[in-house]
Amino acid sequence: MVEETARERATRLIARGNPAGLLYGAIITGAVMSATANHAPSTGRVVLAAVFVLVVYWLADVYVRAFSDQFTHVGSPLPRRMVAAVRHESRVLMGGVPAIVVVLVASLLGADTALAVNLALWLTVIELGAVGYLGARAAGSSPRRAVRESLAAALLGVVMVVSKTFLH
């Protein structure tokens, strides 16, 4: 039996569900944190805003998927479509978890809101880049091409870091 490498395991776990949802969750959480960090009175408010927007976005995804699936799954009852949509779109929530956890842990360790959010945003950059790299390698790209894909994917996270500075 061949041992699975860490990269293969991570790729399998990401691809197994809804990779797009995972990315959307990370992007939305990072964007909300970037937009609110310099204006919220506390780290708790930043986290609350990020969680609120993430949950609303997730609910919108569930709603849209459940109701649009009736066109492709004719005759499927709404409860069945809702369960399938909740399961599929749960990755949106999972995508936001790393940034939220970093903000909370950094805050508990004494970091101010700006530092905690910066750490979360840089983690988002890494998360986007890692998913870009793993996706490219899973698609058969060379390591060099996968690094280019990774850098392109991480660029959106860098935009959030830069925009946090300009939104001050």
PDB file of C-alpha atoms in Angstrom, residues 36-161:
ATOM      1  CA  THR A  36     -13.859  46.856   9.342  1.00  0.00           C
ATOM      2  CA  ALA A  37     -10.578  46.491  11.227  1.00  0.00           C
ATOM      3  CA  ASN A  38      -9.680  50.164  11.246  1.00  0.00           C
ATOM      4  CA  HIS A  39     -13.222  51.277  12.074  1.00  0.00           C
ATOM      5  CA  ALA A  40     -14.479  48.765  14.634  1.00  0.00           C
ATOM      6  CA  PRO A  41     -14.058  49.652  18.302  1.00  0.00           C
ATOM      7  CA  SER A  42     -12.811  46.174  19.201  1.00  0.00           C
ATOM      8  CA  THR A  43     -11.548  42.872  17.883  1.00  0.00           C
ATOM      9  CA  GLY A  44     -14.838  41.332  18.957  1.00  0.00           C
ATOM     10  CA  ARG A  45     -16.727  43.690  16.643  1.00  0.00           C
ATOM     11  CA  VAL A  46     -14.470  42.739  13.725  1.00  0.00           C
ATOM     12  CA  VAL A  47     -15.082  39.047  14.408  1.00  0.00           C
ATOM     13  CA  LEU A  48     -18.812  39.629  14.837  1.00  0.00           C
ATOM     14  CA  ALA A  49     -18.993  41.513  11.525  1.00  0.00           C
ATOM     15  CA  ALA A  50     -16.987  38.813   9.730  1.00  0.00           C
ATOM     16  CA  VAL A  51     -19.110  35.995  11.148  1.00  0.00           C
ATOM     17  CA  PHE A  52     -22.342  37.846  10.372  1.00  0.00           C
ATOM     18  CA  VAL A  53     -21.408  38.515   6.735  1.00  0.00           C
ATOM     19  CA  LEU A  54     -20.014  35.000   6.305  1.00  0.00           C
ATOM     20  CA  VAL A  55     -23.225  33.424   7.624  1.00  0.00           C
ATOM     21  CA  VAL A  56     -25.426  35.679   5.472  1.00  0.00           C
ATOM     22  CA  TYR A  57     -23.336  34.810   2.415  1.00  0.00           C
ATOM     23  CA  TRP A  58     -23.566  31.110   3.297  1.00  0.00           C
ATOM     24  CA  LEU A  59     -27.352  31.335   3.716  1.00  0.00           C
ATOM     25  CA  ALA A  60     -27.602  33.100   0.361  1.00  0.00           C
ATOM     26  CA  ASP A  61     -25.553  30.317  -1.249  1.00  0.00           C
ATOM     27  CA  VAL A  62     -27.776  27.666   0.351  1.00  0.00           C
ATOM     28  CA  TYR A  63     -30.917  29.485  -0.812  1.00  0.00           C
ATOM     29  CA  VAL A  64     -29.667  29.975  -4.372  1.00  0.00           C
ATOM     30  CA  ARG A  65     -28.443  26.389  -4.686  1.00  0.00           C
ATOM     31  CA  ALA A  66     -31.608  24.838  -3.242  1.00  0.00           C
ATOM     32  CA  PHE A  67     -33.920  26.847  -5.446  1.00  0.00           C
ATOM     33  CA  SER A  68     -31.833  26.691  -8.625  1.00  0.00           C
ATOM     34  CA  ASP A  69     -31.404  22.904  -8.263  1.00  0.00           C
ATOM     35  CA  GLN A  70     -35.104  22.449  -8.964  1.00  0.00           C
ATOM     36  CA  PHE A  71     -34.305  23.208 -12.618  1.00  0.00           C
ATOM     37  CA  THR A  72     -31.805  20.336 -12.845  1.00  0.00           C
ATOM     38  CA  HIS A  73     -33.353  17.981 -10.268  1.00  0.00           C
ATOM     39  CA  VAL A  74     -36.947  18.166 -11.415  1.00  0.00           C
ATOM     40  CA  GLY A  75     -39.311  16.708  -8.849  1.00  0.00           C
ATOM     41  CA  SER A  76     -36.799  16.780  -5.991  1.00  0.00           C
ATOM     42  CA  PRO A  77     -38.602  18.063  -2.890  1.00  0.00           C
ATOM     43  CA  LEU A  78     -37.412  21.267  -1.243  1.00  0.00           C
ATOM     44  CA  PRO A  79     -36.275  19.597   2.035  1.00  0.00           C
ATOM     45  CA  ARG A  80     -33.993  17.233   0.097  1.00  0.00           C
ATOM     46  CA  ARG A  81     -32.568  20.114  -1.946  1.00  0.00           C
ATOM     47  CA  MET A  82     -32.052  22.188   1.224  1.00  0.00           C
ATOM     48  CA  VAL A  83     -30.137  19.391   2.951  1.00  0.00           C
ATOM     49  CA  ALA A  84     -27.950  18.903  -0.118  1.00  0.00           C
ATOM     50  CA  ALA A  85     -27.351  22.657  -0.369  1.00  0.00           C
ATOM     51  CA  VAL A  86     -26.461  23.004   3.321  1.00  0.00           C
ATOM     52  CA  ARG A  87     -24.014  20.109   3.022  1.00  0.00           C
ATOM     53  CA  HIS A  88     -22.415  21.418  -0.175  1.00  0.00           C
ATOM     54  CA  GLU A  89     -22.188  25.050   0.905  1.00  0.00           C
ATOM     55  CA  SER A  90     -20.830  24.271   4.389  1.00  0.00           C
ATOM     56  CA  ARG A  91     -17.378  24.767   2.896  1.00  0.00           C
ATOM     57  CA  VAL A  92     -18.098  28.499   2.708  1.00  0.00           C
ATOM     58  CA  LEU A  93     -18.240  28.563   6.510  1.00  0.00           C
ATOM     59  CA  MET A  94     -15.123  26.401   6.771  1.00  0.00           C
ATOM     60  CA  GLY A  95     -13.209  28.801   4.535  1.00  0.00           C
ATOM     61  CA  GLY A  96     -13.677  31.629   7.016  1.00  0.00           C
ATOM     62  CA  VAL A  97     -12.697  29.652  10.096  1.00  0.00           C
ATOM     63  CA  PRO A  98      -8.875  29.983   9.846  1.00  0.00           C
ATOM     64  CA  ALA A  99      -8.920  33.806   9.760  1.00  0.00           C
ATOM     65  CA  ILE A 100     -11.474  34.026  12.564  1.00  0.00           C
ATOM     66  CA  VAL A 101      -9.479  31.637  14.743  1.00  0.00           C
ATOM     67  CA  VAL A 102      -6.251  33.574  14.138  1.00  0.00           C
ATOM     68  CA  VAL A 103      -7.906  36.870  15.097  1.00  0.00           C
ATOM     69  CA  LEU A 104      -9.348  35.349  18.275  1.00  0.00           C
ATOM     70  CA  VAL A 105      -6.127  33.606  19.313  1.00  0.00           C
ATOM     71  CA  ALA A 106      -3.976  36.652  18.572  1.00  0.00           C
ATOM     72  CA  SER A 107      -6.383  38.814  20.559  1.00  0.00           C
ATOM     73  CA  LEU A 108      -6.339  36.394  23.489  1.00  0.00           C
ATOM     74  CA  LEU A 109      -2.539  36.523  23.404  1.00  0.00           C
ATOM     75  CA  GLY A 110      -2.646  40.316  23.722  1.00  0.00           C
ATOM     76  CA  ALA A 111      -2.481  41.542  20.128  1.00  0.00           C
ATOM     77  CA  ASP A 112      -4.434  44.668  19.313  1.00  0.00           C
ATOM     78  CA  THR A 113      -7.122  44.594  16.633  1.00  0.00           C
ATOM     79  CA  ALA A 114      -4.864  45.866  13.847  1.00  0.00           C
ATOM     80  CA  LEU A 115      -2.193  43.217  14.457  1.00  0.00           C
ATOM     81  CA  ALA A 116      -4.717  40.407  14.912  1.00  0.00           C
ATOM     82  CA  VAL A 117      -6.448  41.285  11.631  1.00  0.00           C
ATOM     83  CA  ASN A 118      -3.127  41.669   9.803  1.00  0.00           C
ATOM     84  CA  LEU A 119      -2.150  38.170  10.928  1.00  0.00           C
ATOM     85  CA  ALA A 120      -5.516  36.834   9.746  1.00  0.00           C
ATOM     86  CA  LEU A 121      -5.190  38.583   6.392  1.00  0.00           C
ATOM     87  CA  TRP A 122      -1.699  37.195   5.814  1.00  0.00           C
ATOM     88  CA  LEU A 123      -3.030  33.756   6.721  1.00  0.00           C
ATOM     89  CA  THR A 124      -5.730  34.312   4.088  1.00  0.00           C
ATOM     90  CA  VAL A 125      -3.008  35.129   1.551  1.00  0.00           C
ATOM     91  CA  ILE A 126      -1.299  31.847   2.441  1.00  0.00           C
ATOM     92  CA  GLU A 127      -4.597  29.932   2.353  1.00  0.00           C
ATOM     93  CA  LEU A 128      -5.496  31.245  -1.106  1.00  0.00           C
ATOM     94  CA  GLY A 129      -1.999  30.574  -2.396  1.00  0.00           C
ATOM     95  CA  ALA A 130      -1.927  27.053  -0.957  1.00  0.00           C
ATOM     96  CA  VAL A 131      -5.264  26.136  -2.523  1.00  0.00           C
ATOM     97  CA  GLY A 132      -4.077  27.589  -5.838  1.00  0.00           C
ATOM     98  CA  TYR A 133      -0.894  25.529  -5.672  1.00  0.00           C
ATOM     99  CA  LEU A 134      -2.640  22.305  -4.664  1.00  0.00           C
ATOM    100  CA  GLY A 135      -5.279  22.758  -7.364  1.00  0.00           C
ATOM    101  CA  ALA A 136      -2.649  23.326 -10.031  1.00  0.00           C
ATOM    102  CA  ARG A 137      -0.641  20.278  -8.952  1.00  0.00           C
ATOM    103  CA  ALA A 138      -3.815  18.162  -8.852  1.00  0.00           C
ATOM    104  CA  ALA A 139      -4.516  19.301 -12.418  1.00  0.00           C
ATOM    105  CA  GLY A 140      -1.082  18.022 -13.466  1.00  0.00           C
ATOM    106  CA  SER A 141       0.798  21.317 -13.601  1.00  0.00           C
ATOM    107  CA  SER A 142       4.534  21.361 -13.107  1.00  0.00           C
ATOM    108  CA  PRO A 143       5.823  22.681  -9.770  1.00  0.00           C
ATOM    109  CA  ARG A 144       6.949  25.901 -11.485  1.00  0.00           C
ATOM    110  CA  ARG A 145       3.537  26.488 -13.068  1.00  0.00           C
ATOM    111  CA  ALA A 146       1.830  25.613  -9.769  1.00  0.00           C
ATOM    112  CA  VAL A 147       3.891  28.291  -8.020  1.00  0.00           C
ATOM    113  CA  ARG A 148       2.709  30.838 -10.616  1.00  0.00           C
ATOM    114  CA  GLU A 149      -0.895  29.701 -10.030  1.00  0.00           C
ATOM    115  CA  SER A 150      -0.314  30.014  -6.294  1.00  0.00           C
ATOM    116  CA  LEU A 151       1.021  33.548  -6.614  1.00  0.00           C
ATOM    117  CA  ALA A 152      -1.931  34.554  -8.781  1.00  0.00           C
ATOM    118  CA  ALA A 153      -4.364  33.065  -6.256  1.00  0.00           C
ATOM    119  CA  ALA A 154      -2.621  34.781  -3.341  1.00  0.00           C
ATOM    120  CA  LEU A 155      -2.784  38.143  -5.106  1.00  0.00           C
ATOM    121  CA  LEU A 156      -6.411  38.653  -4.077  1.00  0.00           C
ATOM    122  CA  GLY A 157      -5.367  38.241  -0.448  1.00  0.00           C
ATOM    123  CA  VAL A 158      -2.592  40.786  -0.942  1.00  0.00           C
ATOM    124  CA  VAL A 159      -5.184  43.201  -2.342  1.00  0.00           C
ATOM    125  CA  MET A 160      -7.127  42.808   0.940  1.00  0.00           C
ATOM    126  CA  VAL A 161      -3.987  43.531   2.984  1.00  0.00           C
TER     127      VAL A 161
END
